[in-house]
C-alpha positions in Angstrom: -31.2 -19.0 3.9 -27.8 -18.3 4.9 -24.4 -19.9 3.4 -24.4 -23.6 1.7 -21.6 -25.2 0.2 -22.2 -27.6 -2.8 -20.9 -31.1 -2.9 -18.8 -29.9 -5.9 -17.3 -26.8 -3.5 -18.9 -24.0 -5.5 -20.4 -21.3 -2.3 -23.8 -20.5 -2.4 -25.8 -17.9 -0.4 -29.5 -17.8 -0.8 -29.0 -20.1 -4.0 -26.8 -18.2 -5.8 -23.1 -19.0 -6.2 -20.7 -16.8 -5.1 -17.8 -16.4 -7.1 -14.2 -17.3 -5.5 -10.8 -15.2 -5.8 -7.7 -15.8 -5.0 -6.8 -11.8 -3.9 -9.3 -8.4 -3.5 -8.7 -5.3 -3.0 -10.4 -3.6 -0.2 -10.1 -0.1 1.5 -6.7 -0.1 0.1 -5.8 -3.7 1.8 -5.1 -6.6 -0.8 -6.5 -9.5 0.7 -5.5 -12.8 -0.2 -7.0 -16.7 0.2 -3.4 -17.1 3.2 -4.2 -13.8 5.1 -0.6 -13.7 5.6 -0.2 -9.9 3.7 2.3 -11.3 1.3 1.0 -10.2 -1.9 0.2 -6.9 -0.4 3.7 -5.9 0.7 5.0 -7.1 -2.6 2.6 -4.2 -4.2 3.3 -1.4 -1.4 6.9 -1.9 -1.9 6.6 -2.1 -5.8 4.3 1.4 -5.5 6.9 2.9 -3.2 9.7 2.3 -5.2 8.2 3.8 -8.4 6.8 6.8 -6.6 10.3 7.2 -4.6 11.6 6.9 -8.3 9.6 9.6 -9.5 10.1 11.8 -6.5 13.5 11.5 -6.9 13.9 12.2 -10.6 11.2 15.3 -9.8 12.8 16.6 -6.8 16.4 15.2 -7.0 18.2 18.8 -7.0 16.1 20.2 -3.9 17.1 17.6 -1.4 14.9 18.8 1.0 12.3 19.1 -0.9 12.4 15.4 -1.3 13.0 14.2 1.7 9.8 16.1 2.9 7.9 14.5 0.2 8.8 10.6 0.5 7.8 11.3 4.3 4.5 12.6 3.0 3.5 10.2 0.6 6.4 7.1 0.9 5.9 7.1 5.1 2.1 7.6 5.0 1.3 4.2 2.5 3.6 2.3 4.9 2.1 2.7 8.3 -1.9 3.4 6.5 -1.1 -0.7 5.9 0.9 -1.4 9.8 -2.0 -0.9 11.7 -4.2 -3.3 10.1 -1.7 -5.9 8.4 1.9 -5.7 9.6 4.4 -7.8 7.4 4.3 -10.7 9.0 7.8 -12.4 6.8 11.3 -11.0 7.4 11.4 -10.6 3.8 8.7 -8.0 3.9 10.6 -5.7 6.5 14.0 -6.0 4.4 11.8 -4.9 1.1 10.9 -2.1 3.0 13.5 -1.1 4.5 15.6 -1.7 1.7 12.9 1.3 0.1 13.7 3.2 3.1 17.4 2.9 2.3 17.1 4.1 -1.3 16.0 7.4 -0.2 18.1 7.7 2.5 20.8 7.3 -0.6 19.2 9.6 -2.1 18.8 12.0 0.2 22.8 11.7 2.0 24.3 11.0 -1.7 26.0 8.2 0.4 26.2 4.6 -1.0 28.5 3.3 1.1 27.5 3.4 4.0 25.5 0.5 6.0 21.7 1.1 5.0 20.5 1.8 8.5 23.0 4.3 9.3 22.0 6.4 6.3 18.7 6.2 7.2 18.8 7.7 10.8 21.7 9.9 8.7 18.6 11.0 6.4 16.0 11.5 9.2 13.7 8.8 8.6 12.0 6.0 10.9 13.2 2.6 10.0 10.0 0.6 9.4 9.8 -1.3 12.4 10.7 1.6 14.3 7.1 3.0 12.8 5.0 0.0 14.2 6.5 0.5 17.6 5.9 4.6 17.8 2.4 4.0 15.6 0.8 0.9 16.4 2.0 -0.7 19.4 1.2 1.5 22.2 -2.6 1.8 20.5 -2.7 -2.1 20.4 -1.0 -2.4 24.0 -3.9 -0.2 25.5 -6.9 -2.2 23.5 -5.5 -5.7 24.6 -5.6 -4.1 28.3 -8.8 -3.7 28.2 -9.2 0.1 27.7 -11.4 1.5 25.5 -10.8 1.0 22.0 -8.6 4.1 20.5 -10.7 6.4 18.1 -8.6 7.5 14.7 -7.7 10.9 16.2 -5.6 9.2 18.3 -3.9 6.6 16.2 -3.5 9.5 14.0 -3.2 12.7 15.8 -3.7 15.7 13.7 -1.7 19.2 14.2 -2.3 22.6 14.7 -3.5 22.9 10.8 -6.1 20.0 10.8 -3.5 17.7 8.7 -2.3 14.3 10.8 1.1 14.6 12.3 3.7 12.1 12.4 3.6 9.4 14.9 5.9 9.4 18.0 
């Protein structure tokens, strides 16, 4: 009973092997054989981009109406991930905000500005501006020893019953 490893270094529980992977999917999280979150930010960004593509090519004329949608959807994939499995490479916060900075093109029509300025220009949270308003100060409070914060709180819903942004 319990978990065995064979001499050849095939897993076995109870006598049956269990197959190995290199990455899985779970509750939305790709998990890979590092834990380091690589591959997943690879595939949030690559999701993000096509669905800011789409937005954009959908929504293009009604400015607003885009903006209001990449916060929506874009915004809400990005910090569903922070909490549990920030980018841990500086590579993974450029990607993203990189994403952040095509819709903020988008949005200003201005491509020659410096990316970060057309983003606060646009309205929108830079990414690592997100993990300090949404994750930090829930983290801070755990790792002091408080109790642990329920999802209501990490994700505080408005007046309608929908979850309002962070900060």
């Amino acid at each position: 009973i319990g978990k065995q490893q064979s001499p050849d270094g095939r897993i076995l529980i109870q006598d049956k092997e269990i197959a190995k992977h290199k990455q899985m999917k779970f509750l939305g999280v790709i998990l890979d054989e590092k834990l380091n979150w690589s591959i997943h930010w690879a595939e949030v960004v690559k999701e993000c981009r096509r669905l800011t593509g789409s937005l954009w090519r959908n929504l293009g004329s009604r400015r607003q109406s885009f903006l209001t949608a990449f916060k929506s959807i874009i915004t809400g994939k990005v910090t569903y991930s922070l909490p549990v499995c920030p980018p841990t490479r500086k590579a993974e916060w450029t990607a993203l905000e990189k994403l952040f900075g095509l819709a903020a093109r988008y949005q200003c029509n201005d491509y020659s500005s410096h990316r970060q300025a057309v983003i606060k220009k646009a309205g929108l949270d830079l990414p690592g501006e997100l993990y300090v308003k949404c994750v930090l100060p829930f983290l801070s409070s755990y790792i002091q020893g408080e109790d642990k914060p329920k999802s209501r709180e990490l994700f505080p819903l408005g007046q309608n019953g929908l979850p309002r942004r962070c900060g």
